[in-house]
Tab-separated table of N, CA, C and O in Angstrom:
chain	number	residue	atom	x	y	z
A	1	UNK	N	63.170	119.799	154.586
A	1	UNK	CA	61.801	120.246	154.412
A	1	UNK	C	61.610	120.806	152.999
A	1	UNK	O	62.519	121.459	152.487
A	2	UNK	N	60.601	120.604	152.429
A	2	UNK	CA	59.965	121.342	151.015
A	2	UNK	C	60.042	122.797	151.388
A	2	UNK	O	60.473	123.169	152.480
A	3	UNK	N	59.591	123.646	150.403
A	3	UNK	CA	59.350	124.465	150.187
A	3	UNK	C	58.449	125.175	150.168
A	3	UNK	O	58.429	126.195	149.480
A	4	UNK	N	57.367	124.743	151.025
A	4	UNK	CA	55.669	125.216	150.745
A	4	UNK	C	55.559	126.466	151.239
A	4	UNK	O	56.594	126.957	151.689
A	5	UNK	N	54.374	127.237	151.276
A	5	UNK	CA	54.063	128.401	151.332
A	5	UNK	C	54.520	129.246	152.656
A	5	UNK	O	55.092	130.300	152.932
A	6	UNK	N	54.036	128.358	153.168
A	6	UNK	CA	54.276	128.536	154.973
A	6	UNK	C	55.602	128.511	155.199
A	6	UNK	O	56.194	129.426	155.772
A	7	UNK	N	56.129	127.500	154.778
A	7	UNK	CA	57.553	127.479	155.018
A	7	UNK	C	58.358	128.799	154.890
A	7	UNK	O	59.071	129.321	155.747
A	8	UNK	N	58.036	129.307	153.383
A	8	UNK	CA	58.631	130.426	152.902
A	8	UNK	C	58.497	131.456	153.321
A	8	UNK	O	59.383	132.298	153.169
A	9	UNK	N	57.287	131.744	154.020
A	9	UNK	CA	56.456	132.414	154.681
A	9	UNK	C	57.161	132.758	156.173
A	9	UNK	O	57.350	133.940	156.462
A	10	UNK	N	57.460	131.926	156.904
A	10	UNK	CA	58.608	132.032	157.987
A	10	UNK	C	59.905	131.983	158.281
A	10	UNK	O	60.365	132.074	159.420
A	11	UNK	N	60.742	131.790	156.928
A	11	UNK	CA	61.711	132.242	156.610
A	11	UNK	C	62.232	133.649	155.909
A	11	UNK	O	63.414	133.927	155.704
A	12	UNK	N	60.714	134.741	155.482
A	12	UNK	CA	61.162	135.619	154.904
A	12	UNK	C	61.122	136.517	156.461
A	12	UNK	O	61.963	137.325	156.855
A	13	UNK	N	59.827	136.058	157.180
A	13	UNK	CA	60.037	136.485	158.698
A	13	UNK	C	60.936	136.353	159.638
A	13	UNK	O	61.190	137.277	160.410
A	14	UNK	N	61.722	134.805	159.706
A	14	UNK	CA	63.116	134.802	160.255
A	14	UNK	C	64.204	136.071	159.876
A	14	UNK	O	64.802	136.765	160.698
A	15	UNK	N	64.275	136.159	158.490
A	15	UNK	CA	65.095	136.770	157.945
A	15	UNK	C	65.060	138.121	158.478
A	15	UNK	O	66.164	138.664	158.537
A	16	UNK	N	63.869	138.929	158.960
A	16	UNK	CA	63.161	139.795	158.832
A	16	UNK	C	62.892	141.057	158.212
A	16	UNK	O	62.866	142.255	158.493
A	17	UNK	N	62.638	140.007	156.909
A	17	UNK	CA	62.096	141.084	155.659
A	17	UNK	C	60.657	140.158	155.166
A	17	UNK	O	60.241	139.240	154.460
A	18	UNK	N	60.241	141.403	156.335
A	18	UNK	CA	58.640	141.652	156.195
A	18	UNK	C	57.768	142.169	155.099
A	18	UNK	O	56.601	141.778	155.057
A	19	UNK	N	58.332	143.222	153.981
A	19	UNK	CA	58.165	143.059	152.928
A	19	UNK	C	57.740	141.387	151.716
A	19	UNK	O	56.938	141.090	150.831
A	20	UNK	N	58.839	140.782	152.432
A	20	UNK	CA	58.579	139.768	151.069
A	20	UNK	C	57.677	138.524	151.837
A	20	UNK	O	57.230	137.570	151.199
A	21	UNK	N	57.453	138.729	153.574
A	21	UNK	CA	56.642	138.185	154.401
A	21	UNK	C	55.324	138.494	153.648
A	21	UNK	O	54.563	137.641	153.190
A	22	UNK	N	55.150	139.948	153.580
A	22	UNK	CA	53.517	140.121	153.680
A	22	UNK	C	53.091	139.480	152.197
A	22	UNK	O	51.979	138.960	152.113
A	23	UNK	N	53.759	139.503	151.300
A	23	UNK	CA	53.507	139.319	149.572
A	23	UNK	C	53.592	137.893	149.556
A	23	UNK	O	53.941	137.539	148.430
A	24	UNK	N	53.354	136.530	150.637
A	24	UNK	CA	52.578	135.621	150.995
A	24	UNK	C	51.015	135.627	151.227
A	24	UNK	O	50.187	134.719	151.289
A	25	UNK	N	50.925	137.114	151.338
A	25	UNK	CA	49.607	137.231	152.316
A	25	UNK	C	48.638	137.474	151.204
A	25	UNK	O	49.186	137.875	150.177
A	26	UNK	N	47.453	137.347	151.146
A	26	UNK	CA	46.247	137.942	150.505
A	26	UNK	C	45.951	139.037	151.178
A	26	UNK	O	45.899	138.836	152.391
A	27	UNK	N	45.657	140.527	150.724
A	27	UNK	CA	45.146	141.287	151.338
A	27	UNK	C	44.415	141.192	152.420
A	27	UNK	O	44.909	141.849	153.336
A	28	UNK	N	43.316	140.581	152.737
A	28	UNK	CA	42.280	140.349	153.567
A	28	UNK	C	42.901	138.853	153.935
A	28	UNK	O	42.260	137.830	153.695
A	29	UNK	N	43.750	138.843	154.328
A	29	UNK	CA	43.975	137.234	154.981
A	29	UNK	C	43.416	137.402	156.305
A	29	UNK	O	43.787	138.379	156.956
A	30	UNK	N	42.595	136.610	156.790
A	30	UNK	CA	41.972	135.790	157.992
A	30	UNK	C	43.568	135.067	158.962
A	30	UNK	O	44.386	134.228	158.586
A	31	UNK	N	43.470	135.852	160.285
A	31	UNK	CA	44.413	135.066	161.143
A	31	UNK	C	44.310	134.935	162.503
A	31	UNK	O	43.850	135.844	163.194
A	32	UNK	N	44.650	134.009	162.907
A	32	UNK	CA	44.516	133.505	164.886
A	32	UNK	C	45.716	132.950	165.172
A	32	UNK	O	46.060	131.867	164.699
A	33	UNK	N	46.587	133.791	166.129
A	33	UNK	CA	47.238	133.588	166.692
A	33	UNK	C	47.151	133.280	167.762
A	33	UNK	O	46.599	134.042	168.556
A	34	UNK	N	47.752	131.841	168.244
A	34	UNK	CA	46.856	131.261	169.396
A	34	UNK	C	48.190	131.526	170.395
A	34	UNK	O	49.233	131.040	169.958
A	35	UNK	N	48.268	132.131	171.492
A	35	UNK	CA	49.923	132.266	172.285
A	35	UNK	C	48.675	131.864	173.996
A	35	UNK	O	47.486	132.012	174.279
A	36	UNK	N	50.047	131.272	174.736
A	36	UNK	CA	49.913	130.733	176.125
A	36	UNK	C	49.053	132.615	176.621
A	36	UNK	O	49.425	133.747	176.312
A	37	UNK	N	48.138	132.255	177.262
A	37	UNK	CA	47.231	133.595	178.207
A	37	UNK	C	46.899	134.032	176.664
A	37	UNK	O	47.709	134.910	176.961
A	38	UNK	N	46.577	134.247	175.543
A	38	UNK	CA	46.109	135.448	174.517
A	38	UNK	C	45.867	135.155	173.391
A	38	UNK	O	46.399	134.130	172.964
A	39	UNK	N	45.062	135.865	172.579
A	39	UNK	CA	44.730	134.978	171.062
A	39	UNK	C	45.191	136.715	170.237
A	39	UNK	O	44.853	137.802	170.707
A	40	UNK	N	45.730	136.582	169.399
A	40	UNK	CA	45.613	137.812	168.493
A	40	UNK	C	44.922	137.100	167.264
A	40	UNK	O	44.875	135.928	166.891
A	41	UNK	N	44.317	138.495	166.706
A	41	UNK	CA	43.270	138.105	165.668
A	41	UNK	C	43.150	139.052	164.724
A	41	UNK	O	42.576	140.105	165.000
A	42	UNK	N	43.564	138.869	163.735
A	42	UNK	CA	43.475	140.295	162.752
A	42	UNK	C	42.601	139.676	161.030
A	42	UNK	O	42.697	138.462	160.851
A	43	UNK	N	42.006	140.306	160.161
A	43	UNK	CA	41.477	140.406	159.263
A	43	UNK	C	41.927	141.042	157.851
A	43	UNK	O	41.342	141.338	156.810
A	44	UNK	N	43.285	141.108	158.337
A	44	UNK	CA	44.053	141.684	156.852
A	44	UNK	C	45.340	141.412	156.509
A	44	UNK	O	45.557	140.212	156.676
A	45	UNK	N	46.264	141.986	156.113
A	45	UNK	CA	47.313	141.507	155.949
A	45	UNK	C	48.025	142.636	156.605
A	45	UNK	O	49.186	142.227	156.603
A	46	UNK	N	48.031	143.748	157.137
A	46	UNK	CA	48.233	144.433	158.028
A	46	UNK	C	48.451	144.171	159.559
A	46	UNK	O	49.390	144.454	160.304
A	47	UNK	N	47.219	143.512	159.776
A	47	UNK	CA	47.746	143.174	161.186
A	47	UNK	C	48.187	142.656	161.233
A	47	UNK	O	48.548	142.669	162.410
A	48	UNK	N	48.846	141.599	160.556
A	48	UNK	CA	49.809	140.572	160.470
A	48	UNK	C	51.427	141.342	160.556
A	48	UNK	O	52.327	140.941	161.293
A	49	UNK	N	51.502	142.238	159.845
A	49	UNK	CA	52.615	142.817	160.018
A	49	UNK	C	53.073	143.744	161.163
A	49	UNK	O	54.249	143.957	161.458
A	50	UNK	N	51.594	144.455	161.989
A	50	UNK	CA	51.701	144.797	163.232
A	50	UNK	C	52.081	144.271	164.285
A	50	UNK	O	52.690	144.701	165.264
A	51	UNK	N	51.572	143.059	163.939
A	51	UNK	CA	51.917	141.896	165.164
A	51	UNK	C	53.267	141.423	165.308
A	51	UNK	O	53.904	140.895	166.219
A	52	UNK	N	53.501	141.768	164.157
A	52	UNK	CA	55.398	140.768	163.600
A	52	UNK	C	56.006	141.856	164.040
A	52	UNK	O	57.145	141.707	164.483
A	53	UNK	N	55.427	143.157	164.030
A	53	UNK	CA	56.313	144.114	164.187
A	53	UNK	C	56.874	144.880	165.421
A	53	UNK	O	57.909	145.422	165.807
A	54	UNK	N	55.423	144.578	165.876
A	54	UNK	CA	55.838	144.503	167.805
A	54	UNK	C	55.975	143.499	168.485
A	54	UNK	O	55.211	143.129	169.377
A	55	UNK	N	56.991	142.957	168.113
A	55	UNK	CA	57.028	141.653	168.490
A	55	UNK	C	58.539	141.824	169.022
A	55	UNK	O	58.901	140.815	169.628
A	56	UNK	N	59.691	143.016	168.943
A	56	UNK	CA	60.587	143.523	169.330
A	56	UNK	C	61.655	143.081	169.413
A	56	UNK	O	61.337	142.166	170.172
A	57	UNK	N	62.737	142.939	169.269
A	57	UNK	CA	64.400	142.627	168.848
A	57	UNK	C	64.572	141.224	169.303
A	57	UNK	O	65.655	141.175	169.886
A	58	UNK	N	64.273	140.620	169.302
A	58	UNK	CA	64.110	139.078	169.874
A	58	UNK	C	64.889	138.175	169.162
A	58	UNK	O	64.061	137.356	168.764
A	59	UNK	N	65.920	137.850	168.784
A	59	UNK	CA	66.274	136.451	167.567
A	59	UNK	C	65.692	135.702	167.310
A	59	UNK	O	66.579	134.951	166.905
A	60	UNK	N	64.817	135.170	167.173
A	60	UNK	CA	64.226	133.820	167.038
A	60	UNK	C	64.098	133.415	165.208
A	60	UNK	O	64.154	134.244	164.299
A	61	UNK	N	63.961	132.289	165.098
A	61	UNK	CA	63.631	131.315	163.983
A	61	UNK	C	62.375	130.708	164.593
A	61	UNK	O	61.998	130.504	165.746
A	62	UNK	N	61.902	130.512	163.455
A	62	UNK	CA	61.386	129.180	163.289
A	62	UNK	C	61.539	127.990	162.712
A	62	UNK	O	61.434	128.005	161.486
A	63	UNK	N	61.890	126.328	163.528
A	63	UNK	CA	62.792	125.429	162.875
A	63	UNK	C	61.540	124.660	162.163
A	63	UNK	O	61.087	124.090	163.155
A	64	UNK	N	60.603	124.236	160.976
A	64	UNK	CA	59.752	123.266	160.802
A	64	UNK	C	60.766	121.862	160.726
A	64	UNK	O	61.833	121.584	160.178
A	65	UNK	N	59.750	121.137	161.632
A	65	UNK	CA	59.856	119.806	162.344
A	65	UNK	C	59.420	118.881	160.812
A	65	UNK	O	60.077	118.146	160.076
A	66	UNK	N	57.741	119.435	160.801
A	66	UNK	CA	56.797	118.185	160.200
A	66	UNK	C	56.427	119.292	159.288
A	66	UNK	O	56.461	120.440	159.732
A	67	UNK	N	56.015	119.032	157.845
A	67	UNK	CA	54.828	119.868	156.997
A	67	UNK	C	53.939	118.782	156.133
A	67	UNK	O	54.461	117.854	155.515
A	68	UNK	N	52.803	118.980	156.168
A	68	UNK	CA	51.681	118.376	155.131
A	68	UNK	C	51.365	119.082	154.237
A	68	UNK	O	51.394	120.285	154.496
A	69	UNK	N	51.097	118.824	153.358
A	69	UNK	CA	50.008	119.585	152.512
A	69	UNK	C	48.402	118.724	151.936
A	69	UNK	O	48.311	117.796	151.133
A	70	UNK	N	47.494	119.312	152.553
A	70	UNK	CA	45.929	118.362	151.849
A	70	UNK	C	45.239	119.038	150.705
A	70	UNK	O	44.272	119.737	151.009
A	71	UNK	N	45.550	118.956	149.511
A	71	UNK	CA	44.562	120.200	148.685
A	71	UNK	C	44.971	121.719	149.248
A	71	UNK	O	46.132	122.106	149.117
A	72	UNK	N	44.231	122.331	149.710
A	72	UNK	CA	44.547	123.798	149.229
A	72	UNK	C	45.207	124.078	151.174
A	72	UNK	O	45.605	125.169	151.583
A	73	UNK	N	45.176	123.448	151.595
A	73	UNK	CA	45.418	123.553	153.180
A	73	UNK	C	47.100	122.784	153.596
A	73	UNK	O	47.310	121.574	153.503
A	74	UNK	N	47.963	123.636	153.970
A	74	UNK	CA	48.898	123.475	154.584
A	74	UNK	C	49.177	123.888	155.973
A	74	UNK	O	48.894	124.923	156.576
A	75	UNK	N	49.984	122.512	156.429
A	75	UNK	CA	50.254	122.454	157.844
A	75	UNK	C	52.306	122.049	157.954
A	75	UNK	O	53.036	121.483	157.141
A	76	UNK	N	52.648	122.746	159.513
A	76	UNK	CA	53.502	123.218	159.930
A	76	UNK	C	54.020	122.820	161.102
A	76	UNK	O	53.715	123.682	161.927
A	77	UNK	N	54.849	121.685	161.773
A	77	UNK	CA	54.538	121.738	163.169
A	77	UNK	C	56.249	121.763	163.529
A	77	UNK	O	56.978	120.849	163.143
A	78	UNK	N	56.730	122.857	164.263
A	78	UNK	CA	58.391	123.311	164.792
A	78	UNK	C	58.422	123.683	165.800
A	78	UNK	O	57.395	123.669	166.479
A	79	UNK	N	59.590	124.154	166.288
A	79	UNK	CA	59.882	124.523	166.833
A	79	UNK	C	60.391	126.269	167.253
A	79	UNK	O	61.246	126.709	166.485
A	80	UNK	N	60.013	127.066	168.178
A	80	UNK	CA	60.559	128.452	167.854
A	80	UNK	C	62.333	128.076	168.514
A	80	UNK	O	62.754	127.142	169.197
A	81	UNK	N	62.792	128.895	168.113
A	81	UNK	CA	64.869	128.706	168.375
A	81	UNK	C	64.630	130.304	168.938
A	81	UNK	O	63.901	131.039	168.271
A	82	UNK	N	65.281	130.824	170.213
A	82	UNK	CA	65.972	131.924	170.088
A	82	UNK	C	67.225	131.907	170.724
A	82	UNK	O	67.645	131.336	171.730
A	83	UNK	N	67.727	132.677	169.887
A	83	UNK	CA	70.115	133.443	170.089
A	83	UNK	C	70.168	132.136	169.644
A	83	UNK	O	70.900	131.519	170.418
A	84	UNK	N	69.624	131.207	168.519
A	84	UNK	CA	70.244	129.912	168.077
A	84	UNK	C	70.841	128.932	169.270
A	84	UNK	O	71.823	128.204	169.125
A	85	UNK	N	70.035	129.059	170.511
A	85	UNK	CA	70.314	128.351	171.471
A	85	UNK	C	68.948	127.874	171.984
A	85	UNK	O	68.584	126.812	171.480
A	86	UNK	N	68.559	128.131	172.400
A	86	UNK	CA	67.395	127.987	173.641
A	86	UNK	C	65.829	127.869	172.461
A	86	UNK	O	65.502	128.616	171.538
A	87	UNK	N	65.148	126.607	173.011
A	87	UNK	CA	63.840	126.662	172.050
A	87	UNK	C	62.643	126.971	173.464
A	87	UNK	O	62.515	126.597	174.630
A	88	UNK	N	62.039	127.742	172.636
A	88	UNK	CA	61.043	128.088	173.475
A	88	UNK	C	59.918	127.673	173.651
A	88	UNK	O	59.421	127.900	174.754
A	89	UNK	N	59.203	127.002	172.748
A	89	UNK	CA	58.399	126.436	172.755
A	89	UNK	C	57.812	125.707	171.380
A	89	UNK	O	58.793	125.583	170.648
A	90	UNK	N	56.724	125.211	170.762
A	90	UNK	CA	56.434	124.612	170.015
A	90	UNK	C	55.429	125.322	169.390
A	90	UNK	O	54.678	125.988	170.103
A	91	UNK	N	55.239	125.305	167.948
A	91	UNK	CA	54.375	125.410	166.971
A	91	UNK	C	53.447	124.537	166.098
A	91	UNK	O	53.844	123.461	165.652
A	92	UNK	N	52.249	124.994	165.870
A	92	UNK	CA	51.363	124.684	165.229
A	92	UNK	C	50.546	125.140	163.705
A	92	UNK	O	49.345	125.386	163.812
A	93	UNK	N	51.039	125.225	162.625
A	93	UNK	CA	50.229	126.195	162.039
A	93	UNK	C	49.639	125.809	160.692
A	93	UNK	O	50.372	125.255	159.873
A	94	UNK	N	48.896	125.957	160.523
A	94	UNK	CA	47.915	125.769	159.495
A	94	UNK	C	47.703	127.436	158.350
A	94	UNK	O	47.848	128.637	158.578
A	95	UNK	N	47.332	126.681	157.223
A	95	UNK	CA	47.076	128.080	156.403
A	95	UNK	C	46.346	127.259	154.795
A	95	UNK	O	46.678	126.227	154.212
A	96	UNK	N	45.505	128.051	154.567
A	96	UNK	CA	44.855	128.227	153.199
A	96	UNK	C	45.335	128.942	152.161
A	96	UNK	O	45.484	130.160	152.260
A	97	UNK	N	45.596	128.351	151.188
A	97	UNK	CA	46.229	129.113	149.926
A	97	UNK	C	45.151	128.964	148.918
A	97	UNK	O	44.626	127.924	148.520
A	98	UNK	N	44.955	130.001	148.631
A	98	UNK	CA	43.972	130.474	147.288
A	98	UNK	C	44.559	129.926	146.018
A	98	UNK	O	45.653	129.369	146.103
A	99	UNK	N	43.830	130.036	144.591
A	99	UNK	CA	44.080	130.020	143.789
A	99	UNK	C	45.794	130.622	142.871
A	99	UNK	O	46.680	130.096	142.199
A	100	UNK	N	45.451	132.013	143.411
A	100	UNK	CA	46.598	132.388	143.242
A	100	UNK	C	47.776	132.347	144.044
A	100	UNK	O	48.603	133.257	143.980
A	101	UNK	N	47.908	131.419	144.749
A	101	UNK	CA	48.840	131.206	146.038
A	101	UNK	C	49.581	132.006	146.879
A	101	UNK	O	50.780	132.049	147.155
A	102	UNK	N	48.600	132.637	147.233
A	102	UNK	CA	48.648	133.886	148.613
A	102	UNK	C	47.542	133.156	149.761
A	102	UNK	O	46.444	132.650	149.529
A	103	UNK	N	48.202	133.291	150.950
A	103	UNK	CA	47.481	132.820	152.162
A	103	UNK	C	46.694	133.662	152.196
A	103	UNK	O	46.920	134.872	152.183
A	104	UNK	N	45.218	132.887	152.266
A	104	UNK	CA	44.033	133.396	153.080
A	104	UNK	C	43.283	133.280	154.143
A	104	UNK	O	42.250	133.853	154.489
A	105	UNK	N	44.149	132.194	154.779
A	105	UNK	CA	43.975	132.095	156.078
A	105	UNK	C	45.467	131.502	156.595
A	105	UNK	O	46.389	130.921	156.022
A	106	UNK	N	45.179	132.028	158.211
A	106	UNK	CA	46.440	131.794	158.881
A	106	UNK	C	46.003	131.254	160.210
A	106	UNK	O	45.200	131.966	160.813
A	107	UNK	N	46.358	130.175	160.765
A	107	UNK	CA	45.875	129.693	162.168
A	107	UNK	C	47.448	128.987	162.780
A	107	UNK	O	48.116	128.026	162.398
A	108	UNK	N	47.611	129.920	163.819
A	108	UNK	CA	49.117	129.050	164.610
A	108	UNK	C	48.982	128.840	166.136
A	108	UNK	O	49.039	129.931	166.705
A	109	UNK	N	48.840	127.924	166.891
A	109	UNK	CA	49.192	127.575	168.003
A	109	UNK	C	50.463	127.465	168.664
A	109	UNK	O	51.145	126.446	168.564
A	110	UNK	N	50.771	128.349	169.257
A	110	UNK	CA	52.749	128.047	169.996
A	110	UNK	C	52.331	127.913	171.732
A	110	UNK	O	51.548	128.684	172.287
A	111	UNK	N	52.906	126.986	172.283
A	111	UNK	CA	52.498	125.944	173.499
A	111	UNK	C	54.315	125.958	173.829
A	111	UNK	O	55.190	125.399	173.169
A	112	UNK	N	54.523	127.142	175.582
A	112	UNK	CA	55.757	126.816	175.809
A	112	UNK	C	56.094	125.282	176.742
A	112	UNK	O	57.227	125.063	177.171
A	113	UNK	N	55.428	124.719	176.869
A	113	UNK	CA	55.454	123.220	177.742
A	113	UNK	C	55.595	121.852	176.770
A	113	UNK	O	56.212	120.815	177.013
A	114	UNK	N	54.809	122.215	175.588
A	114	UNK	CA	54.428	120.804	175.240
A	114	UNK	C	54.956	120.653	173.962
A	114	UNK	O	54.931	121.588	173.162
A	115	UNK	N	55.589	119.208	173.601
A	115	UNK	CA	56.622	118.675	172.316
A	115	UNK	C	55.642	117.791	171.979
A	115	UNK	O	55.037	117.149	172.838
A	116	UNK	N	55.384	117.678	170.583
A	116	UNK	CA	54.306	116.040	169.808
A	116	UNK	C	56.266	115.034	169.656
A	116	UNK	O	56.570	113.879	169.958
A	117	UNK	N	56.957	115.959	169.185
A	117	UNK	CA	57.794	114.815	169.346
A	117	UNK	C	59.184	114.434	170.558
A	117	UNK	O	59.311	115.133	171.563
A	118	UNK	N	59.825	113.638	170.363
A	118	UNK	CA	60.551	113.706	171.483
A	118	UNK	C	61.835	113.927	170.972
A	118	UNK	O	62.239	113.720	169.828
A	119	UNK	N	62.588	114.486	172.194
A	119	UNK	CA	63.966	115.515	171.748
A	119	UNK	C	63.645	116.361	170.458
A	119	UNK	O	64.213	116.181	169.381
A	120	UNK	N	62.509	117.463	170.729
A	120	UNK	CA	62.477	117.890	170.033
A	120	UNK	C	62.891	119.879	170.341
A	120	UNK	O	62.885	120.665	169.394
């Protein structure tokens, strides 16, 4: 996989140094987190880190499968991994990068049933 924003973006979160997570973010980044029963929705770059942050001792990665990039809009589609065994379900995510290449928008769908690819 490249290196795009997003990418980097969930590897500083794998890692979990949320510090160099949020300094992806635009202050006021726009986000929807789409999860099975619940949507979280925050308007800054704060809640983004609230959300990551109660999100509680869990191992997980995120593996990217597929990435695009169209003009200023990048897309993401993996897998979550947790204890580097067991995948839990699938990802979706989209994001807008500004000028200065900080996300200003964030949109992710994770679906524990459903794979776009197979053996995935």
């Amino acid at each position: 996989m490249s290196s795009t924003t997003l990418v980097r973006y969930y590897a500083a979160v794998d890692d979990g140094d949320l510090d160099t997570a949020m300094a992806f973010l635009a202050p006021d980044v726009r986000s929807a987190i789409l999860l099975p029963g619940k949507a979280v929705r925050g308007t800054r770059r704060e809640d983004l880190r609230a959300y990551l942050s109660g999100r509680g001792d869990v191992v997980r990665r995120h593996v990217p499968l597929r990435e695009s990039v169209a003009g200023d809009l990048e897309f993401v589609y993996g897998k979550v991994v947790e204890d580097e065994r067991t995948t839990t379900g699938h990802f979706l995510a989209s994001v807008r990068v500004g000028d200065d290449g900080l996300i200003t928008a964030y949109q992710v769908s994770f679906d524990t049933e459903l794979s776009l690819l197979p053996d995935a």
